[in-house]
Short mmCIF file of C-alpha atoms in Angstrom, two decimals:
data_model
loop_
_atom_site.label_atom_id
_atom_site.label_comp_id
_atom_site.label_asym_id
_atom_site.label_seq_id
_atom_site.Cartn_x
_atom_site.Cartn_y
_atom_site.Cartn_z
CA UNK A 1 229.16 62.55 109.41
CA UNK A 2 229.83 65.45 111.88
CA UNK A 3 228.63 64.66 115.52
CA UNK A 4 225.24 65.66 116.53
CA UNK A 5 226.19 65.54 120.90
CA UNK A 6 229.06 67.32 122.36
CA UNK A 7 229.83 67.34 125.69
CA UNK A 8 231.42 70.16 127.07
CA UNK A 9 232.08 69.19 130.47
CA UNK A 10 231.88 65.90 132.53
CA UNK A 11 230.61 65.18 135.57
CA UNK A 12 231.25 67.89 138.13
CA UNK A 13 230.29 69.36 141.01
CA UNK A 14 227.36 71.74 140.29
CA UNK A 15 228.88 74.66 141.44
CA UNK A 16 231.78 74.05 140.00
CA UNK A 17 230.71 73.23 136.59
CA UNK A 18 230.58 75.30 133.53
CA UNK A 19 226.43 75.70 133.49
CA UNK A 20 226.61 77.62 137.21
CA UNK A 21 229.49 79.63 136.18
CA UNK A 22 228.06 80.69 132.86
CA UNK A 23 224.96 80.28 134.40
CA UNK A 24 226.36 83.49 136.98
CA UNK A 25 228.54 85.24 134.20
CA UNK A 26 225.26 86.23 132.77
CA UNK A 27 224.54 88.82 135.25
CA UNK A 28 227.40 90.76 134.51
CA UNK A 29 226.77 90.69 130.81
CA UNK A 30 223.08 91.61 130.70
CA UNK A 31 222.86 93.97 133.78
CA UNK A 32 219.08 95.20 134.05
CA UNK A 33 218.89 93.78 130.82
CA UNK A 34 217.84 90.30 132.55
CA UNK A 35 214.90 91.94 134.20
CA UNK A 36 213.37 94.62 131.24
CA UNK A 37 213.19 91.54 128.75
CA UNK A 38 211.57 89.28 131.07
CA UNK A 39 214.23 86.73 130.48
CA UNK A 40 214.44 86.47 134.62
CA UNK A 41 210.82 86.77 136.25
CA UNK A 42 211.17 89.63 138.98
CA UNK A 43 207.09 90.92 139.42
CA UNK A 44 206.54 89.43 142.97
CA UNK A 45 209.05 91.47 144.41
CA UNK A 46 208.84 94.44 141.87
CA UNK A 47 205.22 95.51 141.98
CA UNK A 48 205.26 97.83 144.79
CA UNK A 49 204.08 95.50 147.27
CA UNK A 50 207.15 94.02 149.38
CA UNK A 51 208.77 97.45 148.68
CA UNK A 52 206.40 99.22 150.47
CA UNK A 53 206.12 96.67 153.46
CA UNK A 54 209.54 96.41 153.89
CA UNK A 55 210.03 100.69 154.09
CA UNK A 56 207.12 99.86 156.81
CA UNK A 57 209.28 97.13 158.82
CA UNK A 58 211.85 99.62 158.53
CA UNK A 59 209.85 102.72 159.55
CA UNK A 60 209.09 100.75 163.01
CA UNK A 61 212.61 100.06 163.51
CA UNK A 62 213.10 103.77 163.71
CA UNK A 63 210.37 104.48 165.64
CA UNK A 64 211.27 102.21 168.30
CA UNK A 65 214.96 103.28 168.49
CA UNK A 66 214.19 106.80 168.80
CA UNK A 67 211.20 106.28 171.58
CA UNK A 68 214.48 104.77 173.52
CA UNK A 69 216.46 107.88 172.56
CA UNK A 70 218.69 105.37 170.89
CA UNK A 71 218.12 106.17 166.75
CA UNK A 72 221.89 107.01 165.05
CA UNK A 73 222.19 110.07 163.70
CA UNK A 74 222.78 108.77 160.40
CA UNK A 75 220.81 105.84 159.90
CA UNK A 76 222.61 103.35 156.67
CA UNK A 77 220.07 100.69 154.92
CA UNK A 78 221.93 98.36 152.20
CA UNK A 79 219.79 96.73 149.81
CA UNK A 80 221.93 93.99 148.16
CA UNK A 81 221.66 92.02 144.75
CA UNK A 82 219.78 95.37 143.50
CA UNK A 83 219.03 93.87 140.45
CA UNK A 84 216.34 96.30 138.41
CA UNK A 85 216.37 98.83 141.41
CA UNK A 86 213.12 99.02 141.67
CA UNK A 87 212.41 97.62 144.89
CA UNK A 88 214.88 100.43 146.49
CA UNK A 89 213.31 102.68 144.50
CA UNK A 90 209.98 101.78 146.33
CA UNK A 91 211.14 100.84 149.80
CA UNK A 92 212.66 104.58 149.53
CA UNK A 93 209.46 106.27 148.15
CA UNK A 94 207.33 104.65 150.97
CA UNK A 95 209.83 105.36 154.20
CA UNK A 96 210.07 109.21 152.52
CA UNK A 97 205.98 109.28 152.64
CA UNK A 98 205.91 107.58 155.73
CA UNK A 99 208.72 110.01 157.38
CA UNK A 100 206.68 113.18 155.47
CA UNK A 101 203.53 111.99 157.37
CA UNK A 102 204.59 111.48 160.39
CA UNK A 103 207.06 115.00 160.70
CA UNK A 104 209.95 113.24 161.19
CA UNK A 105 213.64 113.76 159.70
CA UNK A 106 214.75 110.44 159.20
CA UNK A 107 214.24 110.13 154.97
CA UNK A 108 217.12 113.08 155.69
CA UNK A 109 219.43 111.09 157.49
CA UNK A 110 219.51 107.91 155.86
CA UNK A 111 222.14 106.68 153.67
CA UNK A 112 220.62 103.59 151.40
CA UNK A 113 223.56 101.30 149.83
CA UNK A 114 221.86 100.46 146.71
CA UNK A 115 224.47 97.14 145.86
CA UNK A 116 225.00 94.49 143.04
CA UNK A 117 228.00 92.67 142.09
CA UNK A 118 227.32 93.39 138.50
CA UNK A 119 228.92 96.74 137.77
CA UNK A 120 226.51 96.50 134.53
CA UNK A 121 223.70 96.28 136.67
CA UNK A 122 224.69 99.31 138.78
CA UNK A 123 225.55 101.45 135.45
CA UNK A 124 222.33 100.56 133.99
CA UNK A 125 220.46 101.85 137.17
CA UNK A 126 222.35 105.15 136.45
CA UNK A 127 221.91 105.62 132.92
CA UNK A 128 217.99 104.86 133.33
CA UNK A 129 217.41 107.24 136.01
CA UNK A 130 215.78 104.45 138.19
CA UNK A 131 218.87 104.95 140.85
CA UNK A 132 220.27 107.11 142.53
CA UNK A 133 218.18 110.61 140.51
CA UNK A 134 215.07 109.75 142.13
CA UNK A 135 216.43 109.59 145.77
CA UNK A 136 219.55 112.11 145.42
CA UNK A 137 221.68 112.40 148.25
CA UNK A 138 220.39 109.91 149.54
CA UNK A 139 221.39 106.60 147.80
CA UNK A 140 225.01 105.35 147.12
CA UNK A 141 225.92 102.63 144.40
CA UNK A 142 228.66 99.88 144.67
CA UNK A 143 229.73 96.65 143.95
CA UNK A 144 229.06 94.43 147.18
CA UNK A 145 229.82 90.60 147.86
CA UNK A 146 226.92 88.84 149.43
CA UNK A 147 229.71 86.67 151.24
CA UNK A 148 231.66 89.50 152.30
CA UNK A 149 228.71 92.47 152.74
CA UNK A 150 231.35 94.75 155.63
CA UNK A 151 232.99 96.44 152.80
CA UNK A 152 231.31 98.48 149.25
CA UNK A 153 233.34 99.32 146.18
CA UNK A 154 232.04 102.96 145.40
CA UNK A 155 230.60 102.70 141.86
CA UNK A 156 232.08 106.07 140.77
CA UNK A 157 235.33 106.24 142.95
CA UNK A 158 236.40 102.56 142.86
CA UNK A 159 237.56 103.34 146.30
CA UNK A 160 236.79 100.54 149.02
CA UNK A 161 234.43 101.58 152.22
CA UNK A 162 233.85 99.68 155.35
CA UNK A 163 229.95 99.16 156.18
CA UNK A 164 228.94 98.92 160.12
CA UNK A 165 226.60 99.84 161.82
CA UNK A 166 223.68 99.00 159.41
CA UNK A 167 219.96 99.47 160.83
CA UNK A 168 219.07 97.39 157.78
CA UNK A 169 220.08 94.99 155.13
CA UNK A 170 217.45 93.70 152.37
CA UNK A 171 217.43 91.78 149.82
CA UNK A 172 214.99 89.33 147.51
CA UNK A 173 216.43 86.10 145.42
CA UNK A 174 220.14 87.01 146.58
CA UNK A 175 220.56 83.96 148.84
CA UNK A 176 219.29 81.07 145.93
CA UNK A 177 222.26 82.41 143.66
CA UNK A 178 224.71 81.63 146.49
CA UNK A 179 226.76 78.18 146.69
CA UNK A 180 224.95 74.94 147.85
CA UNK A 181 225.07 71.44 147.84
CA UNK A 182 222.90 68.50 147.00
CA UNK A 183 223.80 65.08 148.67
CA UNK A 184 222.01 62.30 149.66
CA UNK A 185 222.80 59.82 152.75
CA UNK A 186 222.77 56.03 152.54
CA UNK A 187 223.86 53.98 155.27
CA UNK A 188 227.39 55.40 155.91
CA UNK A 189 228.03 56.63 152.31
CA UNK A 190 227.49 60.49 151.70
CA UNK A 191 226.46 61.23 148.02
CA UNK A 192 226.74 64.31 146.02
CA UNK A 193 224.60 65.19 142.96
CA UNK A 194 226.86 66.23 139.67
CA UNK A 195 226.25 67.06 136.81
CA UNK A 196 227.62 66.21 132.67
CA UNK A 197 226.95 69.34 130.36
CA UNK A 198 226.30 68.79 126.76
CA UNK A 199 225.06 70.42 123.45
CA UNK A 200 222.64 68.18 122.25
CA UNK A 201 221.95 70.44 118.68
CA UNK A 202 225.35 70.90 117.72
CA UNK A 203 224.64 72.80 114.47
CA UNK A 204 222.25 75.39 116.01
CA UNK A 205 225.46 75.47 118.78
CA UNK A 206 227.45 77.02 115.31
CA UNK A 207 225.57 79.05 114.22
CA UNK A 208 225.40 81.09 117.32
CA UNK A 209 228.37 80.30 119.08
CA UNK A 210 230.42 83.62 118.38
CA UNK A 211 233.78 81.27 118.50
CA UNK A 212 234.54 77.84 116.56
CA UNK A 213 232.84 75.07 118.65
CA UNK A 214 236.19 72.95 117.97
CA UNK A 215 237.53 76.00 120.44
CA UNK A 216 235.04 75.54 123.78
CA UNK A 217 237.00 73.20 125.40
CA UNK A 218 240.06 75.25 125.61
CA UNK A 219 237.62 78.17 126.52
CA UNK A 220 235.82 75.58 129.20
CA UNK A 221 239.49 75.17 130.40
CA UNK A 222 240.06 79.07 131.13
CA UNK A 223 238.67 80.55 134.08
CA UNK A 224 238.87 83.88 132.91
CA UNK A 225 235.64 85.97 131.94
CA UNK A 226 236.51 86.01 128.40
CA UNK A 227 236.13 82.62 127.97
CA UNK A 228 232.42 82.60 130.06
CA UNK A 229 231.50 85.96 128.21
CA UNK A 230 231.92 83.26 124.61
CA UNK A 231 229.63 80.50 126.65
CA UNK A 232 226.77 83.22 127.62
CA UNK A 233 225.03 82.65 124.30
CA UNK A 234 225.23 78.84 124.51
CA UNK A 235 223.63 78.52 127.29
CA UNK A 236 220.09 77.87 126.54
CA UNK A 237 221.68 75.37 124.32
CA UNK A 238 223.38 73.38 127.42
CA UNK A 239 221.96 70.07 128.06
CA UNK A 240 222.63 68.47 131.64
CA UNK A 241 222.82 64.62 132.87
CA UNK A 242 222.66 64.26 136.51
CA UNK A 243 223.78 61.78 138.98
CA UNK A 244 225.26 60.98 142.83
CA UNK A 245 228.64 60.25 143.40
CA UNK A 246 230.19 59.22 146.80
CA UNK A 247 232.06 62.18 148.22
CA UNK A 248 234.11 62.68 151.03
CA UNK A 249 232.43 64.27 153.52
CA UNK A 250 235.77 65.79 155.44
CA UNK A 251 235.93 68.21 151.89
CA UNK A 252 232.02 69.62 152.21
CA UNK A 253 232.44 73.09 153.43
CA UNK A 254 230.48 73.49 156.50
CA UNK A 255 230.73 69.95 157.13
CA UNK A 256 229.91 70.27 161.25
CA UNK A 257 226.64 71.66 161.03
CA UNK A 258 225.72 69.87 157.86
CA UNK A 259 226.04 66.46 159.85
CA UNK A 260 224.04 67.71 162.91
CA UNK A 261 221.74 68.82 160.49
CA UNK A 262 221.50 65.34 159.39
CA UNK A 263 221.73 63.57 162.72
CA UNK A 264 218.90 65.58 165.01
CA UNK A 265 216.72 67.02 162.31
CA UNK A 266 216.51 64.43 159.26
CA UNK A 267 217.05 60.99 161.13
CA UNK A 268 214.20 61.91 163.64
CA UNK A 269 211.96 62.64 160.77
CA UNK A 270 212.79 59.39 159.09
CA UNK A 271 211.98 57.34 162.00
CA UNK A 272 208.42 58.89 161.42
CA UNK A 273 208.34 58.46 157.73
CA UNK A 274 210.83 55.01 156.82
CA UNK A 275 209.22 54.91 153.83
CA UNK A 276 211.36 57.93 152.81
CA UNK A 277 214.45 56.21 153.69
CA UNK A 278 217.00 56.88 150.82
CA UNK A 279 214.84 59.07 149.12
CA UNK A 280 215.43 62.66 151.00
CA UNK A 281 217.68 65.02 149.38
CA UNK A 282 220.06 67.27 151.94
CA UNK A 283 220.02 70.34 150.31
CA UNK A 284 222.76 72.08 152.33
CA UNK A 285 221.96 76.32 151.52
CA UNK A 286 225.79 77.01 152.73
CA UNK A 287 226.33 79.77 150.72
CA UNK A 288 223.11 81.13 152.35
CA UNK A 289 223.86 80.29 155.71
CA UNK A 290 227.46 81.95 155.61
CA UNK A 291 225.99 85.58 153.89
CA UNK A 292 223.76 85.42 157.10
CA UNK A 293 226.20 85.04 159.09
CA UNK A 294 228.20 87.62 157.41
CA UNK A 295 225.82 90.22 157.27
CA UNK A 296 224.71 90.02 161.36
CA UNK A 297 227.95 91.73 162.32
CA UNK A 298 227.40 94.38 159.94
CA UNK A 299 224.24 95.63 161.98
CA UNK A 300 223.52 97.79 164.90
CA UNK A 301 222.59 95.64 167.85
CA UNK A 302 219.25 97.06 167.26
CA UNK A 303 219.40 96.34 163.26
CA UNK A 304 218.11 93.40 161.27
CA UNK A 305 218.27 91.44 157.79
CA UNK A 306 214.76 91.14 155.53
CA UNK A 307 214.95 88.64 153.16
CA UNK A 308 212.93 87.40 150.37
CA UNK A 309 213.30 84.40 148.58
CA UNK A 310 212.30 80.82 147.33
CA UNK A 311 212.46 77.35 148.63
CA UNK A 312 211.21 74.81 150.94
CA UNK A 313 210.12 74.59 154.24
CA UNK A 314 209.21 70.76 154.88
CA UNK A 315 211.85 67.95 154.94
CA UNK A 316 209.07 65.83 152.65
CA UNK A 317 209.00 68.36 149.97
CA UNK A 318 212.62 68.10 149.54
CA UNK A 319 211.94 64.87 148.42
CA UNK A 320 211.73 65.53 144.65
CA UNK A 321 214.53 68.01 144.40
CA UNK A 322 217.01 66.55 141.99
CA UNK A 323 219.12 70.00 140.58
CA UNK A 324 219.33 73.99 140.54
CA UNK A 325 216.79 75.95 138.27
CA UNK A 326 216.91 78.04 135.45
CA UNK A 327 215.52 81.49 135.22
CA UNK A 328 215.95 82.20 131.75
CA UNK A 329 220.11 82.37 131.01
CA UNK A 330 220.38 82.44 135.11
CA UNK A 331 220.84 79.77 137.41
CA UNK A 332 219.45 79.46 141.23
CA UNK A 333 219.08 76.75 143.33
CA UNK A 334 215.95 76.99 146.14
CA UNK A 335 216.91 77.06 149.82
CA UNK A 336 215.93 74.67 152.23
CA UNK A 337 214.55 77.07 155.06
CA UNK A 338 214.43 73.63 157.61
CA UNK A 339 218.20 73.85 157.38
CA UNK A 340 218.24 77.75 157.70
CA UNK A 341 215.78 78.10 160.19
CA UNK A 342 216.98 75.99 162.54
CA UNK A 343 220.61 76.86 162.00
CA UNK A 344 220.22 80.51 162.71
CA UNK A 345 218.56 79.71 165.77
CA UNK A 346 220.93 77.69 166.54
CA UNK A 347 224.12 80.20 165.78
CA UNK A 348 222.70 82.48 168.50
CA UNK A 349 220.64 85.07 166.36
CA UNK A 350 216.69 85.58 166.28
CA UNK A 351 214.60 84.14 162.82
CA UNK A 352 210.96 85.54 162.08
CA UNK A 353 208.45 83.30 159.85
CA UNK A 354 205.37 85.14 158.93
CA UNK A 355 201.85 83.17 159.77
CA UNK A 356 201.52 80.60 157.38
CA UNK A 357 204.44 80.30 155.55
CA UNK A 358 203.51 77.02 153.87
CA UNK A 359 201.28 78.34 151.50
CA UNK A 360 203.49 81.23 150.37
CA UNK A 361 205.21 81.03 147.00
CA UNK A 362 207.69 83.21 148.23
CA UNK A 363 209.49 83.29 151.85
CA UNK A 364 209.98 86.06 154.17
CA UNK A 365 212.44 86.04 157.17
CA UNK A 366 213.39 88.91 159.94
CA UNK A 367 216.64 87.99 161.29
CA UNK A 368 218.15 89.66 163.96
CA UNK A 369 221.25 89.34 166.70
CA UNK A 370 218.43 90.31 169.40
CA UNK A 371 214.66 90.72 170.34
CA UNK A 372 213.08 93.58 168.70
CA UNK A 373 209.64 93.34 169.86
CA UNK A 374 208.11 96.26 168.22
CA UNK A 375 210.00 95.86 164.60
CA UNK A 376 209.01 92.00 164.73
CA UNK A 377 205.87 92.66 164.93
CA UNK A 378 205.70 95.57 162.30
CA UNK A 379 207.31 92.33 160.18
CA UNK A 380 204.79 90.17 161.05
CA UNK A 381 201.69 92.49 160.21
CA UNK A 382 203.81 93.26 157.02
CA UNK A 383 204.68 89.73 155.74
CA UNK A 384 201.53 87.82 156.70
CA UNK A 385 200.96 85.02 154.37
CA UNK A 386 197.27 85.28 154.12
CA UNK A 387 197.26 88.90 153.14
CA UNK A 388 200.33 89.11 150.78
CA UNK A 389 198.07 85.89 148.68
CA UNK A 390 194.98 88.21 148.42
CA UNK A 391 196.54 90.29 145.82
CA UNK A 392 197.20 86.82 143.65
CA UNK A 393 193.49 85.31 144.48
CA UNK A 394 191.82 88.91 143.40
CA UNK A 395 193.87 89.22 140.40
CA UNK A 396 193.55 85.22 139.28
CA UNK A 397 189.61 86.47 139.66
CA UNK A 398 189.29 89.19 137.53
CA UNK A 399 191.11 87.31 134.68
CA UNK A 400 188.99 84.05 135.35
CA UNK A 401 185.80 87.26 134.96
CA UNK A 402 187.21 88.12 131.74
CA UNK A 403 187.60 84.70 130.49
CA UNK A 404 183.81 84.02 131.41
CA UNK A 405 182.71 87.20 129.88
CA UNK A 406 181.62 89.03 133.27
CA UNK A 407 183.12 92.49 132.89
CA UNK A 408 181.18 93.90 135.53
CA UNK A 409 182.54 91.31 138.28
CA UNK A 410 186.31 91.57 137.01
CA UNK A 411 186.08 95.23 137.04
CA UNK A 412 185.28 94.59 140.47
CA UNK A 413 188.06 92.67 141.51
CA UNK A 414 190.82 95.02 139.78
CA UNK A 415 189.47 97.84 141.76
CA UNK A 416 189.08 95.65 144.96
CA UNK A 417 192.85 94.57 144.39
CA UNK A 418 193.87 98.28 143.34
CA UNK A 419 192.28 99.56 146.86
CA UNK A 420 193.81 96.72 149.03
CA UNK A 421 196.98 97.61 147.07
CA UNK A 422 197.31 100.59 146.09
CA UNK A 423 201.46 100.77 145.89
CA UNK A 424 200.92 97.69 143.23
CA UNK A 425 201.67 99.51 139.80
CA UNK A 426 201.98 96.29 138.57
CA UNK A 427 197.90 96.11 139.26
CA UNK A 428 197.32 99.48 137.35
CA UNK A 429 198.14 98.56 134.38
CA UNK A 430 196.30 95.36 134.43
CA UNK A 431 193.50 97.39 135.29
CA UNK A 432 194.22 99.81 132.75
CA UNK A 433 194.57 96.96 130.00
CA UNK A 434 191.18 95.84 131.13
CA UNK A 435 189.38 99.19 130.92
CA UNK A 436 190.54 99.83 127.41
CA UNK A 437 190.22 96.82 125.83
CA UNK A 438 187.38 94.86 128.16
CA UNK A 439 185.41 97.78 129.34
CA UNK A 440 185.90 99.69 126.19
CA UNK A 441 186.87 102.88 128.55
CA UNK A 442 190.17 104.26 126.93
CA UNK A 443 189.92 107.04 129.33
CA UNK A 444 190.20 105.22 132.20
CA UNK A 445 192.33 103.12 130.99
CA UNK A 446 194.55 106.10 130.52
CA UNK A 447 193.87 107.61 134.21
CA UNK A 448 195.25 103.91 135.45
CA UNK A 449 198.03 103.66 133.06
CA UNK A 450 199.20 107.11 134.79
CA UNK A 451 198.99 105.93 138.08
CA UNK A 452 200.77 103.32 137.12
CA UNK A 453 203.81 105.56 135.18
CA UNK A 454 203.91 107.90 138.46
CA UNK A 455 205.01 104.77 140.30
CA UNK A 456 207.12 102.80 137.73
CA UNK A 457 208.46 105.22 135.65
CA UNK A 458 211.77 103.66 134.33
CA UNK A 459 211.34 100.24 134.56
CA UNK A 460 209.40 98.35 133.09
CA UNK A 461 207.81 98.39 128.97
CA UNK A 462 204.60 97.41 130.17
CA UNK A 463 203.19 100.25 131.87
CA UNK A 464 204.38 102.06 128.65
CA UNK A 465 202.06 100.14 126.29
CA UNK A 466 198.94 100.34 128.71
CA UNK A 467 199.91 103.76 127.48
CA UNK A 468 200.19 103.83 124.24
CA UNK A 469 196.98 101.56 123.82
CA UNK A 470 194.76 103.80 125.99
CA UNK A 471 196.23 106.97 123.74
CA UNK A 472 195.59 104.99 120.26
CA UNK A 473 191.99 104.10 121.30
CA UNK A 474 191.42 107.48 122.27
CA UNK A 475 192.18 108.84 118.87
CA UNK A 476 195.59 110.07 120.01
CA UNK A 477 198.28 108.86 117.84
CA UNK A 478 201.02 110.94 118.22
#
């Protein structure tokens, strides 16, 4: 009887193991790809909305370097991890109106680093017209390494450049790709989460493995992208066992600060809570922690990093971490914001946390080598916990509306969201879904849908069918 369980891999450091690696090989296989099938969610920081607040952090960072007489004549914005583009392609259309508006020339000078490290990713930015058409002369494409963001490989030239002197660098889910570890402390034994990777359904595993599954190990073996590019398809298939294993401590990159970590920020708290003893999970964001540090000496004195990204901010909620996540064929693991929080203070440099930062589902920071009074506070107004929820509580309201079969109240809330929000395309087309189909007003479903499509143009199928339905209801088919 052939076997129904093969393991592919035994226990092994999660970054090291074959379900990060292929986990990460995806990327460069399915460029934008990843994003336009929804295989990796990307609306919270695609609809318009961070876009447009980080172009307005940004904005005030210009403003107060040239009321000092200090603004560069060319002023260079990197947006790393570019992923579907369209975030640059927002944060670019808001800083151009916002420049327009107020008669200044700095859309003119700016040079915006649009950067992955998948070269598919970049390519398919280019052939969609999403990057760099709409914002031409403006925006340069290369291959950048989060880890390593002072120099960009020129997509077209191949030819390496140095970056300094950045105003800005932005980015949203870049730092939960990035290396980590798990590891747990009991009385003077350190403990490291790793993980066994099987294929539980070993004849679905043949029919779409694209090589002979008596083959993987040797591929598993090879570290080349050949043999990952042969795994890609498998990997919804992988199955993983987890467990802790003593580790050496002395081998932990960033060892020093993961141990005063432990010793002035965890053992305090477990004094307070003993009933946790045991049970908290270190969840050491290194990989995060060293782009940071990385990316400060990139920057003007004057200049700052905006980040976006998930995680937790509360020793007791890192309780029930046990492994990474999945997004689809990707893998991520959450950061633990206690650890980078403190630690950037603690390097020297300047963190921001918006008001409330609990109850966001997503985290903002503002880090900076100095104070920037009037570009933390342009963050702060921007990032504000309470007002970035609205848009999900008014949205969440008009669908609960339609579910109860009150048009007239979740007509209400589209158009209150749609006014609050107005840069949210992603909110046109909901609205424009609900006027054709719940208000049984194709026309202005249309009008929304083309709101939307003046936005979003390139990249995304859903404004698209708001589109088409709107048209077909309206008697125009062709």
């Amino acid at each position: 009887m052939p076997p129904t369980q093969l393991v592919l891999e035994r226990f092994t450091p999660i970054i090291d193991s074959i379900e990060w690696k292929v986990g990460h090989r995806y990327w460069q296989v399915r460029g934008t790809a990843a994003f336009t099938s929804n295989e990796v969610p990307h609306m919270v920081t695609n609809d318009g909305v961070r876009a447009s607040r980080a172009a307005d952090v940004l904005f005030a960072s210009c403003e107060a370097a040239a009321a000092e007489g200090n603004l560069e004549a060319e002023i260079q914005v990197a947006e790393l991890a570019v992923g579907l583009g369209l975030h640059a392609r927002l944060l670019l259309d808001r800083f151009q109106a916002r420049c327009q508006e107020a008669g200044v020339d700095w859309y003119e000078r700016l040079t915006f680093y649009a950067t992955d490290w998948s070269a598919q990713t970049l390519q398919d930015l280019v052939a969609r017209g999403t990057l760099p058409a709409h914002h031409e002369g403006r925006v340069r494409m290369g291959l950048l390494n989060a880890l390593a963001p002072d120099q960009l490989i020129d997509l077209a030239t191949g030819k390496a450049t140095p970056l300094s002197g950045l105003r800005a660098i932005v980015h949203n889910y870049l730092l939960a790709v990035l290396p980590f570890d798990l590891l747990v402390h009991q009385g003077e034994q350190w403990l490291q989460v790793q993980v066994q990777t099987r294929i539980d359904d070993v004849q679905v595993a043949a029919m779409v493995s694209e090589v002979p599954l008596a083959e993987l190990g040797n591929l598993i073996q090879g570290s080349g992208d050949e043999a990952l590019d042969a795994l890609v398809p498998l990997y919804e298939l992988f199955c993983m066992e987890r467990a802790f294993f003593p580790i050496d401590i002395a081998t932990v990159p960033g060892r020093a600060e993961l141990e005063r970590f432990h010793t002035e920020v965890v053992l305090p708290w477990l004094e307070a809570h003993p009933e946790a003893a045991g049970q908290v999970r270190i969840l050491h964001s290194r990989g995060a922690m060293d782009s940071l540090r990385a990316s400060l000496p990139v920057l003007r004195d004057d200049g700052f990093v905006l980040l976006s990204d998930y995680g937790w901010t509360r020793l007791e909620d890192l309780l029930g971490v046990k492994q990474h996540q999945r997004f689809g064929p990707a893998t991520a693991m959450g950061l633990n914001f206690c650890f980078l929080d403190d630690q950037v203070a603690r390097d020297g440099a300047r963190v921001q946390v918006p008001s409330d930062d609990d109850e966001a589902s997503i985290r903002a920071r503002l880090v900076s080598k100095s104070e920037l009074p009037a570009t933390e506070a342009a963050f702060h107004q921007a990032y504000a916990t309470k007002p970035l929820n609205e848009l999900y509580r008014l949205t969440s309201a008009a669908a609960e509306a339609t579910r109860q079969g009150d048009m007239v109240t979740a007509s209400a809330r589209f158009a209150e969201a749609h006014r609050k929000f107005p840069e949210s395309w992603h909110v046109l087309t909901e609205a424009a879904r609900h006027a054709t189909f719940n208000g049984r007003n194709p026309q202005l479903g249309l009008e929304l849908a083309l709101r939307a499509r003046a936005i979003n143009p390139t990249a995304s199928a859903q404004v698209y069918n708001e589109l088409g339905d709107s048209l077909y209801e309206l008697g125009r088919a062709e």
